[in-house]
Amino acid sequence: MSILKIARMGHPVLRRPSAAVPDPAAPEIHRLVADMLETMEDANGAGLAAPQVHVPLRVVMFHVPAGRATGAEDDLPAGLTVLINPEIEVLDQTQDVGWEGCLSVPGLMGAVPRYTRIRYRGIAPDGAPIDRIAAGFHARVAQHECDHLDGILYPMRMTDLSLLGFVEDIKKNFAEAQDVEPE
Ligand code: NI
């Protein structure tokens, strides 16, 4: 396994749509997933998408730390989830604004509106289908990661850019921003 270099905002790989994975069971996909996991852990991230490591394929991973899940319906802590060729279906048009950071936008945080309740589907690295309903932070991190596959970074989802700021200043001034890990 190796730690991969993370692309930062401004790199074209973060702006274009990524391609579907033709064979989720291929050895190079297993290698990519292992390297992404090591990279995400090294960077203390809550999630990571393949284009963030300069690989324009539809692969994302994330986890829901106990401190982020509210315990509300479908917003429970979750271990590592890896999704190949994920799809998101919005189940509730309601959006909630919450703090996000991104490993590709280092040093900054922003308040981002996201759908509160979604269904996501994808293929796990072992080939098993994944089909889950998610709410709260679980829904937020899945939307953030899947946006990377379409060339979208969280500032592009923000509706109030006055709430984009430096991590240390946002954390100093907003109590709810304390436990936010970049994704
Ligand atoms: Ni991100």
XYZ file of C-alpha atoms and ligand atoms in Angstrom:
184
model
C 0.000 0.000 0.000
C 1.107 3.560 -0.463
C 0.046 7.031 0.545
C -1.065 8.926 -2.559
C -0.683 12.606 -3.329
C -3.926 14.546 -2.872
C -5.025 16.885 -5.679
C -5.894 20.400 -4.551
C -8.534 22.824 -5.830
C -7.298 24.181 -9.137
C -6.164 20.793 -10.483
C -8.230 19.805 -13.546
C -8.816 16.234 -12.262
C -11.151 17.746 -9.626
C -13.240 19.571 -12.229
C -14.199 16.865 -14.686
C -16.612 13.952 -14.327
C -14.955 10.622 -13.482
C -15.531 7.433 -15.479
C -17.458 4.373 -14.280
C -15.356 1.413 -13.104
C -15.805 -1.350 -15.694
C -14.786 -4.204 -13.357
C -15.078 -3.552 -9.591
C -13.303 -6.864 -8.889
C -10.185 -5.982 -10.903
C -6.910 -6.176 -8.936
C -6.034 -2.568 -9.803
C -9.290 -1.415 -8.190
C -8.466 -3.355 -5.004
C -5.034 -1.724 -5.010
C -6.609 1.711 -5.531
C -9.047 1.155 -2.629
C -6.201 0.022 -0.324
C -4.089 3.058 -1.253
C -7.041 5.435 -0.841
C -7.740 4.013 2.618
C -4.145 4.503 3.688
C -4.177 8.042 2.242
C -7.455 8.955 3.983
C -6.217 7.647 7.340
C -2.888 9.436 6.999
C -4.731 12.717 6.295
C -7.290 12.161 9.132
C -10.111 12.423 6.627
C -13.733 11.364 7.026
C -13.945 10.507 3.339
C -12.062 10.417 0.056
C -12.945 10.135 -3.630
C -10.645 8.672 -6.317
C -10.269 11.918 -8.333
C -8.790 13.467 -5.165
C -5.830 11.107 -5.648
C -5.617 11.916 -9.378
C -7.564 8.805 -10.466
C -10.661 9.818 -12.484
C -12.758 6.743 -11.605
C -16.066 6.475 -9.719
C -14.812 5.187 -6.352
C -15.523 6.823 -2.979
C -15.009 5.897 0.658
C -16.144 7.414 3.936
C -16.952 6.651 7.523
C -19.337 8.211 10.022
C -17.496 8.883 13.289
C -19.570 8.422 16.458
C -19.103 12.132 17.256
C -20.771 13.215 14.001
C -23.817 10.973 13.885
C -26.800 12.490 15.669
C -28.404 9.112 16.378
C -31.562 10.299 14.617
C -33.297 7.880 12.263
C -30.810 6.670 9.594
C -28.023 8.886 11.013
C -25.965 6.299 12.853
C -22.186 5.852 13.159
C -20.862 3.728 10.305
C -17.538 2.016 9.762
C -15.680 2.298 6.508
C -17.978 2.288 3.486
C -16.442 1.876 0.018
C -18.721 2.490 -2.961
C -17.832 1.749 -6.558
C -20.032 3.397 -9.205
C -22.293 4.991 -6.564
C -25.649 6.588 -7.249
C -27.615 8.911 -5.001
C -31.365 9.316 -4.890
C -32.751 12.258 -2.917
C -35.584 11.089 -0.629
C -36.394 14.421 0.978
C -35.999 17.771 -0.767
C -35.292 19.427 2.608
C -31.741 20.726 2.967
C -29.720 21.380 6.108
C -26.690 23.652 6.315
C -23.637 22.101 7.998
C -19.885 22.635 8.201
C -17.614 20.798 5.783
C -13.951 20.660 4.994
C -12.249 18.952 2.078
C -8.794 17.382 1.759
C -8.593 19.054 -1.665
C -9.382 22.483 -0.180
C -6.881 22.459 2.709
C -7.084 25.046 5.469
C -10.674 26.116 4.725
C -14.138 25.201 5.937
C -17.574 26.220 4.779
C -21.268 25.887 5.650
C -22.890 23.800 2.925
C -26.549 22.962 2.274
C -27.147 19.233 1.706
C -30.215 17.031 1.373
C -31.175 15.613 4.754
C -32.256 12.168 3.608
C -30.976 10.134 0.673
C -30.683 6.597 -0.605
C -27.343 5.507 -2.009
C -26.428 2.458 -3.999
C -23.095 1.130 -5.186
C -20.853 -1.915 -5.392
C -18.536 -2.911 -2.534
C -14.978 -4.027 -3.373
C -16.050 -7.656 -2.750
C -18.670 -7.251 -5.484
C -21.658 -7.119 -3.112
C -24.334 -4.539 -3.841
C -24.796 -1.802 -1.221
C -28.182 -0.125 -0.880
C -28.702 2.167 2.122
C -30.836 4.996 3.367
C -28.856 7.719 5.113
C -29.686 10.939 6.939
C -27.787 13.682 8.732
C -23.989 13.548 8.563
C -24.080 10.128 6.904
C -26.118 11.641 4.053
C -23.862 14.727 3.998
C -20.564 12.851 3.615
C -22.012 10.583 0.893
C -23.196 13.644 -1.075
C -19.823 15.397 -0.628
C -17.863 12.368 -1.889
C -20.183 11.624 -4.812
C -20.012 15.290 -5.851
C -16.251 14.793 -6.359
C -17.104 12.216 -9.057
C -18.977 14.914 -10.968
C -16.271 17.565 -10.644
C -18.029 19.457 -7.842
C -16.233 20.837 -4.769
C -18.204 21.938 -1.689
C -17.730 25.712 -2.223
C -19.715 25.254 -5.466
C -22.691 24.088 -3.330
C -22.530 27.001 -0.898
C -25.259 29.620 -0.980
C -23.609 32.017 1.518
C -19.912 32.485 0.789
C -19.542 34.664 3.901
C -19.503 31.282 5.702
C -16.340 30.123 3.887
C -13.311 30.648 6.129
C -10.054 29.415 7.564
C -10.315 26.289 9.736
C -8.773 27.854 12.839
C -11.016 30.923 12.664
C -14.208 28.983 11.921
C -13.477 26.582 14.807
C -12.808 29.530 17.110
C -16.105 31.157 16.246
C -18.599 28.335 15.608
C -19.174 25.683 18.286
C -20.756 23.224 15.795
C -17.595 23.244 13.644
C -15.343 21.617 16.277
C -15.434 17.948 15.230
C -15.450 18.459 11.467
C -12.908 16.325 9.599
C -12.026 17.082 5.983
C -13.453 14.735 3.332
Ni -13.746 16.583 -0.470
